[in-house]
Amino acid sequence: MDRASTAHGQTTGDGPDAGRDPDAGRDRHPGREPAGDRAREQRRGGANLPVLRGHNDALVLRLLREAGGAGASRLELAGRTGLTPQAVSKITARLRADGLVAEAGRRASTGGKPQTLLRLVPEAAYAVGVQLDRDEFRAVRVDLAGRAVAERVGSLDFGAGPDAVVEVAAREVEGLAGAGAAGRVLGVGVAAPGPLDHRSGVLGRVTGFPAWEGVALRDALVRRLAAGGAGLAGVPVVLDKDTNAGALGAARTTGAPPAGTAGAEGMAGTAGPSGTEGPRPDPAGPRSGLPVPDGPDDAGSFAYLHVGTGLGAGIVLGGALHRGPRTGAGEFGHQVLQLDGPRCACGARGCAEALCLEAVGRADPDRAARVLGAAAANLVALLDVDRVVLGGRVVAEAPDAFVRGVAEVLAERALGAYVVPVALAPGGAVARGAAELVLGGLFGGDALGDGG
């Protein structure tokens, strides 16, 4: 398998931006919103400029996705985007012609003819998300609404090497792409253990797997899919760390987690400063139709902590996924908590990952949770995030113990009146987040924008 080349950037193909105005992506990184202030400004509203037609289409699609099956009227879309009603009519006409949008009925008007409601057509296209763990894989086909409509899970030997792993991934993608979704797959998102460079699609020094360093996993999968004869030649592939994908998958539900215990698909209740469970009330009252207008920090700040065969974090700051200038952010498990602690696979002693997994190996989830809580408290003190979200199969095996243990440590170490709440991510968040890496190109960037 080829190692990294000097080329950077996302692999291209007939993906989410195919068929759009050729000027739509000018001055923007392919498939992503611009970073920083410019991205925040664009998230606030549309622009009546031909060069931004692609952006405006994506903005309307994103609002219709958020509106759900109830849909929204053209007037509401104009009000939320800042576009003129005429511009919205042209955009929605294009989207209807593409099969992405359909009518959702009519709503009575207080002073004129009934308003026609529009909705996203979830089954119009799909993305495939693949999570590659050290000893298992999970692959999902996700519709435009973000729902997993098909799933495959199985064993995987990451140590078998790149060729074997790529073959497993390609086989699963082909199976999902051909099962009722032929010709409608926008792309493939892959979540793999880090560190890695999501821009070039190349893995770094994965702890315990030195043979993977420098492997151009993304490009290898593109070549294998093109050669497979399943009609996937030219389908784009996006690669990111499993923890970043987990943050994207969790972000679609962490904004308003329902009260209760962990479910297969829903967020668990949060453990917060008052000892109560459930979401904080929306100051704007119950939501209906389009969401309450958002600002630059609409997705808030949170840390997704993943405990599986390793320990890592996906970090969201100011509503954007934070990767760092060298894409190395989130190597959370290798902070040292005990100078004379057990040797970690990375070579250091007393890493949070080594201590936490040692407790897991002793079947002591309470101890593992407190170790995770100590590491989380360091992160909270440094970054002042709004909440902590837990995921990964180790957490899934003892969800109550982990939520309780981490919440207790965060409460003990809180530096002010606010105690950061703790919640569980939905099942399969990493694989679905990998699919969201692809869908972001259709809806105007990563699910959370891109903080670099």
PDB file of N, CA, C and O in Angstrom, residues 215-260:
ATOM      1  N   VAL A 215       0.510   5.612   6.286  1.00  0.00           N
ATOM      2  CA  VAL A 215      -0.355   4.927   5.316  1.00  0.00           C
ATOM      3  C   VAL A 215      -1.448   5.880   4.840  1.00  0.00           C
ATOM      4  O   VAL A 215      -2.166   6.480   5.644  1.00  0.00           O
ATOM      5  N   ALA A 216      -1.601   5.999   3.532  1.00  0.00           N
ATOM      6  CA  ALA A 216      -2.631   6.855   2.935  1.00  0.00           C
ATOM      7  C   ALA A 216      -3.927   6.053   2.834  1.00  0.00           C
ATOM      8  O   ALA A 216      -4.324   5.580   1.761  1.00  0.00           O
ATOM      9  N   LEU A 217      -4.600   5.887   3.958  1.00  0.00           N
ATOM     10  CA  LEU A 217      -5.772   5.026   4.043  1.00  0.00           C
ATOM     11  C   LEU A 217      -6.893   5.507   3.133  1.00  0.00           C
ATOM     12  O   LEU A 217      -7.551   4.705   2.464  1.00  0.00           O
ATOM     13  N   ARG A 218      -7.133   6.817   3.120  1.00  0.00           N
ATOM     14  CA  ARG A 218      -8.233   7.334   2.312  1.00  0.00           C
ATOM     15  C   ARG A 218      -8.048   7.000   0.834  1.00  0.00           C
ATOM     16  O   ARG A 218      -8.952   6.483   0.167  1.00  0.00           O
ATOM     17  N   ASP A 219      -6.873   7.280   0.304  1.00  0.00           N
ATOM     18  CA  ASP A 219      -6.630   7.041  -1.110  1.00  0.00           C
ATOM     19  C   ASP A 219      -6.668   5.553  -1.439  1.00  0.00           C
ATOM     20  O   ASP A 219      -7.108   5.154  -2.527  1.00  0.00           O
ATOM     21  N   ALA A 220      -6.193   4.725  -0.510  1.00  0.00           N
ATOM     22  CA  ALA A 220      -6.230   3.279  -0.736  1.00  0.00           C
ATOM     23  C   ALA A 220      -7.664   2.783  -0.851  1.00  0.00           C
ATOM     24  O   ALA A 220      -7.973   1.931  -1.699  1.00  0.00           O
ATOM     25  N   LEU A 221      -8.551   3.306  -0.027  1.00  0.00           N
ATOM     26  CA  LEU A 221      -9.945   2.884  -0.090  1.00  0.00           C
ATOM     27  C   LEU A 221     -10.610   3.392  -1.369  1.00  0.00           C
ATOM     28  O   LEU A 221     -11.411   2.683  -1.991  1.00  0.00           O
ATOM     29  N   VAL A 222     -10.262   4.605  -1.805  1.00  0.00           N
ATOM     30  CA  VAL A 222     -10.785   5.127  -3.072  1.00  0.00           C
ATOM     31  C   VAL A 222     -10.413   4.192  -4.221  1.00  0.00           C
ATOM     32  O   VAL A 222     -11.249   3.833  -5.068  1.00  0.00           O
ATOM     33  N   ARG A 223      -9.159   3.772  -4.268  1.00  0.00           N
ATOM     34  CA  ARG A 223      -8.715   2.881  -5.351  1.00  0.00           C
ATOM     35  C   ARG A 223      -9.420   1.534  -5.292  1.00  0.00           C
ATOM     36  O   ARG A 223      -9.827   0.991  -6.328  1.00  0.00           O
ATOM     37  N   ARG A 224      -9.571   1.011  -4.078  1.00  0.00           N
ATOM     38  CA  ARG A 224     -10.220  -0.303  -3.958  1.00  0.00           C
ATOM     39  C   ARG A 224     -11.685  -0.233  -4.363  1.00  0.00           C
ATOM     40  O   ARG A 224     -12.196  -1.147  -5.040  1.00  0.00           O
ATOM     41  N   LEU A 225     -12.389   0.813  -3.993  1.00  0.00           N
ATOM     42  CA  LEU A 225     -13.793   0.953  -4.377  1.00  0.00           C
ATOM     43  C   LEU A 225     -13.931   1.119  -5.886  1.00  0.00           C
ATOM     44  O   LEU A 225     -14.866   0.607  -6.507  1.00  0.00           O
ATOM     45  N   ALA A 226     -13.001   1.845  -6.492  1.00  0.00           N
ATOM     46  CA  ALA A 226     -13.045   2.042  -7.944  1.00  0.00           C
ATOM     47  C   ALA A 226     -12.826   0.731  -8.687  1.00  0.00           C
ATOM     48  O   ALA A 226     -13.387   0.507  -9.766  1.00  0.00           O
ATOM     49  N   ALA A 227     -12.005  -0.147  -8.112  1.00  0.00           N
ATOM     50  CA  ALA A 227     -11.679  -1.406  -8.771  1.00  0.00           C
ATOM     51  C   ALA A 227     -12.674  -2.519  -8.450  1.00  0.00           C
ATOM     52  O   ALA A 227     -12.589  -3.605  -9.034  1.00  0.00           O
ATOM     53  N   GLY A 228     -13.614  -2.250  -7.559  1.00  0.00           N
ATOM     54  CA  GLY A 228     -14.487  -3.314  -7.063  1.00  0.00           C
ATOM     55  C   GLY A 228     -15.646  -3.684  -7.955  1.00  0.00           C
ATOM     56  O   GLY A 228     -16.324  -4.685  -7.712  1.00  0.00           O
ATOM     57  N   GLY A 229     -15.950  -2.878  -8.957  1.00  0.00           N
ATOM     58  CA  GLY A 229     -17.037  -3.212  -9.852  1.00  0.00           C
ATOM     59  C   GLY A 229     -18.421  -3.054  -9.267  1.00  0.00           C
ATOM     60  O   GLY A 229     -19.395  -3.588  -9.805  1.00  0.00           O
ATOM     61  N   ALA A 230     -18.548  -2.289  -8.170  1.00  0.00           N
ATOM     62  CA  ALA A 230     -19.853  -2.087  -7.527  1.00  0.00           C
ATOM     63  C   ALA A 230     -20.439  -0.720  -7.855  1.00  0.00           C
ATOM     64  O   ALA A 230     -21.372  -0.270  -7.184  1.00  0.00           O
ATOM     65  N   GLY A 231     -19.889  -0.054  -8.859  1.00  0.00           N
ATOM     66  CA  GLY A 231     -20.406   1.252  -9.242  1.00  0.00           C
ATOM     67  C   GLY A 231     -19.998   2.376  -8.318  1.00  0.00           C
ATOM     68  O   GLY A 231     -20.672   3.405  -8.271  1.00  0.00           O
ATOM     69  N   LEU A 232     -18.910   2.209  -7.586  1.00  0.00           N
ATOM     70  CA  LEU A 232     -18.487   3.223  -6.618  1.00  0.00           C
ATOM     71  C   LEU A 232     -17.247   3.986  -7.070  1.00  0.00           C
ATOM     72  O   LEU A 232     -16.652   4.715  -6.271  1.00  0.00           O
ATOM     73  N   ALA A 233     -16.856   3.821  -8.318  1.00  0.00           N
ATOM     74  CA  ALA A 233     -15.729   4.604  -8.843  1.00  0.00           C
ATOM     75  C   ALA A 233     -16.091   6.084  -8.815  1.00  0.00           C
ATOM     76  O   ALA A 233     -17.160   6.485  -9.262  1.00  0.00           O
ATOM     77  N   GLY A 234     -15.194   6.904  -8.287  1.00  0.00           N
ATOM     78  CA  GLY A 234     -15.432   8.340  -8.215  1.00  0.00           C
ATOM     79  C   GLY A 234     -16.176   8.793  -6.990  1.00  0.00           C
ATOM     80  O   GLY A 234     -16.311   9.997  -6.759  1.00  0.00           O
ATOM     81  N   VAL A 235     -16.690   7.865  -6.185  1.00  0.00           N
ATOM     82  CA  VAL A 235     -17.376   8.258  -4.949  1.00  0.00           C
ATOM     83  C   VAL A 235     -16.333   8.774  -3.955  1.00  0.00           C
ATOM     84  O   VAL A 235     -15.337   8.093  -3.690  1.00  0.00           O
ATOM     85  N   PRO A 236     -16.511   9.983  -3.415  1.00  0.00           N
ATOM     86  CA  PRO A 236     -15.501  10.548  -2.522  1.00  0.00           C
ATOM     87  C   PRO A 236     -15.432   9.823  -1.186  1.00  0.00           C
ATOM     88  O   PRO A 236     -16.420   9.281  -0.694  1.00  0.00           O
ATOM     89  N   VAL A 237     -14.238   9.811  -0.623  1.00  0.00           N
ATOM     90  CA  VAL A 237     -13.995   9.220   0.693  1.00  0.00           C
ATOM     91  C   VAL A 237     -13.383  10.293   1.584  1.00  0.00           C
ATOM     92  O   VAL A 237     -12.490  11.028   1.168  1.00  0.00           O
ATOM     93  N   VAL A 238     -13.886  10.401   2.810  1.00  0.00           N
ATOM     94  CA  VAL A 238     -13.382  11.350   3.794  1.00  0.00           C
ATOM     95  C   VAL A 238     -12.909  10.561   5.011  1.00  0.00           C
ATOM     96  O   VAL A 238     -13.575   9.619   5.442  1.00  0.00           O
ATOM     97  N   LEU A 239     -11.772  10.916   5.555  1.00  0.00           N
ATOM     98  CA  LEU A 239     -11.201  10.222   6.714  1.00  0.00           C
ATOM     99  C   LEU A 239     -11.023  11.187   7.870  1.00  0.00           C
ATOM    100  O   LEU A 239     -10.592  12.329   7.675  1.00  0.00           O
ATOM    101  N   ASP A 240     -11.357  10.747   9.077  1.00  0.00           N
ATOM    102  CA  ASP A 240     -11.097  11.545  10.275  1.00  0.00           C
ATOM    103  C   ASP A 240     -10.917  10.609  11.463  1.00  0.00           C
ATOM    104  O   ASP A 240     -11.173   9.399  11.373  1.00  0.00           O
ATOM    105  N   LYS A 241     -10.473  11.178  12.575  1.00  0.00           N
ATOM    106  CA  LYS A 241     -10.293  10.383  13.783  1.00  0.00           C
ATOM    107  C   LYS A 241     -11.633   9.909  14.317  1.00  0.00           C
ATOM    108  O   LYS A 241     -12.650  10.600  14.196  1.00  0.00           O
ATOM    109  N   ASP A 242     -11.628   8.738  14.948  1.00  0.00           N
ATOM    110  CA  ASP A 242     -12.871   8.199  15.501  1.00  0.00           C
ATOM    111  C   ASP A 242     -13.472   9.119  16.551  1.00  0.00           C
ATOM    112  O   ASP A 242     -14.704   9.247  16.646  1.00  0.00           O
ATOM    113  N   THR A 243     -12.635   9.809  17.302  1.00  0.00           N
ATOM    114  CA  THR A 243     -13.160  10.706  18.339  1.00  0.00           C
ATOM    115  C   THR A 243     -13.832  11.931  17.731  1.00  0.00           C
ATOM    116  O   THR A 243     -14.853  12.402  18.241  1.00  0.00           O
ATOM    117  N   ASN A 244     -13.271  12.463  16.638  1.00  0.00           N
ATOM    118  CA  ASN A 244     -13.918  13.591  15.966  1.00  0.00           C
ATOM    119  C   ASN A 244     -15.245  13.170  15.361  1.00  0.00           C
ATOM    120  O   ASN A 244     -16.240  13.909  15.429  1.00  0.00           O
ATOM    121  N   ALA A 245     -15.264  11.997  14.752  1.00  0.00           N
ATOM    122  CA  ALA A 245     -16.522  11.487  14.210  1.00  0.00           C
ATOM    123  C   ALA A 245     -17.536  11.274  15.322  1.00  0.00           C
ATOM    124  O   ALA A 245     -18.729  11.560  15.163  1.00  0.00           O
ATOM    125  N   GLY A 246     -17.081  10.782  16.465  1.00  0.00           N
ATOM    126  CA  GLY A 246     -17.988  10.596  17.597  1.00  0.00           C
ATOM    127  C   GLY A 246     -18.598  11.901  18.062  1.00  0.00           C
ATOM    128  O   GLY A 246     -19.775  11.957  18.415  1.00  0.00           O
ATOM    129  N   ALA A 247     -17.799  12.965  18.047  1.00  0.00           N
ATOM    130  CA  ALA A 247     -18.331  14.279  18.429  1.00  0.00           C
ATOM    131  C   ALA A 247     -19.400  14.737  17.447  1.00  0.00           C
ATOM    132  O   ALA A 247     -20.433  15.282  17.839  1.00  0.00           O
ATOM    133  N   LEU A 248     -19.168  14.505  16.142  1.00  0.00           N
ATOM    134  CA  LEU A 248     -20.167  14.879  15.149  1.00  0.00           C
ATOM    135  C   LEU A 248     -21.443  14.066  15.325  1.00  0.00           C
ATOM    136  O   LEU A 248     -22.554  14.584  15.226  1.00  0.00           O
ATOM    137  N   GLY A 249     -21.296  12.762  15.590  1.00  0.00           N
ATOM    138  CA  GLY A 249     -22.465  11.920  15.798  1.00  0.00           C
ATOM    139  C   GLY A 249     -23.236  12.291  17.044  1.00  0.00           C
ATOM    140  O   GLY A 249     -24.471  12.254  17.062  1.00  0.00           O
ATOM    141  N   ALA A 250     -22.508  12.674  18.093  1.00  0.00           N
ATOM    142  CA  ALA A 250     -23.169  13.050  19.342  1.00  0.00           C
ATOM    143  C   ALA A 250     -23.819  14.420  19.250  1.00  0.00           C
ATOM    144  O   ALA A 250     -24.819  14.691  19.918  1.00  0.00           O
ATOM    145  N   ALA A 251     -23.279  15.291  18.414  1.00  0.00           N
ATOM    146  CA  ALA A 251     -23.753  16.677  18.356  1.00  0.00           C
ATOM    147  C   ALA A 251     -25.201  16.779  17.926  1.00  0.00           C
ATOM    148  O   ALA A 251     -25.885  17.755  18.263  1.00  0.00           O
ATOM    149  N   ARG A 252     -25.706  15.818  17.176  1.00  0.00           N
ATOM    150  CA  ARG A 252     -27.083  15.900  16.695  1.00  0.00           C
ATOM    151  C   ARG A 252     -28.086  15.651  17.800  1.00  0.00           C
ATOM    152  O   ARG A 252     -29.285  15.854  17.608  1.00  0.00           O
ATOM    153  N   THR A 253     -27.622  15.180  18.966  1.00  0.00           N
ATOM    154  CA  THR A 253     -28.560  14.925  20.058  1.00  0.00           C
ATOM    155  C   THR A 253     -28.187  15.595  21.363  1.00  0.00           C
ATOM    156  O   THR A 253     -29.022  15.729  22.246  1.00  0.00           O
ATOM    157  N   THR A 254     -26.943  16.058  21.513  1.00  0.00           N
ATOM    158  CA  THR A 254     -26.547  16.613  22.803  1.00  0.00           C
ATOM    159  C   THR A 254     -27.161  17.962  23.099  1.00  0.00           C
ATOM    160  O   THR A 254     -27.165  18.406  24.238  1.00  0.00           O
ATOM    161  N   GLY A 255     -27.695  18.637  22.095  1.00  0.00           N
ATOM    162  CA  GLY A 255     -28.259  19.962  22.339  1.00  0.00           C
ATOM    163  C   GLY A 255     -29.438  19.921  23.288  1.00  0.00           C
ATOM    164  O   GLY A 255     -29.644  20.827  24.080  1.00  0.00           O
ATOM    165  N   ALA A 256     -30.243  18.875  23.236  1.00  0.00           N
ATOM    166  CA  ALA A 256     -31.401  18.764  24.118  1.00  0.00           C
ATOM    167  C   ALA A 256     -31.624  17.305  24.471  1.00  0.00           C
ATOM    168  O   ALA A 256     -32.547  16.669  23.992  1.00  0.00           O
ATOM    169  N   PRO A 257     -30.755  16.720  25.317  1.00  0.00           N
ATOM    170  CA  PRO A 257     -30.882  15.313  25.646  1.00  0.00           C
ATOM    171  C   PRO A 257     -32.131  15.049  26.471  1.00  0.00           C
ATOM    172  O   PRO A 257     -32.393  15.755  27.445  1.00  0.00           O
ATOM    173  N   PRO A 258     -32.958  14.045  26.122  1.00  0.00           N
ATOM    174  CA  PRO A 258     -34.136  13.745  26.903  1.00  0.00           C
ATOM    175  C   PRO A 258     -33.773  13.129  28.242  1.00  0.00           C
ATOM    176  O   PRO A 258     -32.727  12.490  28.378  1.00  0.00           O
ATOM    177  N   ALA A 259     -34.609  13.337  29.206  1.00  0.00           N
ATOM    178  CA  ALA A 259     -34.361  12.746  30.511  1.00  0.00           C
ATOM    179  C   ALA A 259     -34.521  11.240  30.430  1.00  0.00           C
ATOM    180  O   ALA A 259     -35.211  10.702  29.601  1.00  0.00           O
ATOM    181  N   GLY A 260     -33.853  10.527  31.330  1.00  0.00           N
ATOM    182  CA  GLY A 260     -34.004   9.080  31.371  1.00  0.00           C
ATOM    183  C   GLY A 260     -32.660   8.409  31.373  1.00  0.00           C
ATOM    184  O   GLY A 260     -31.617   9.022  31.507  1.00  0.00           O
TER     185      GLY A 260
END
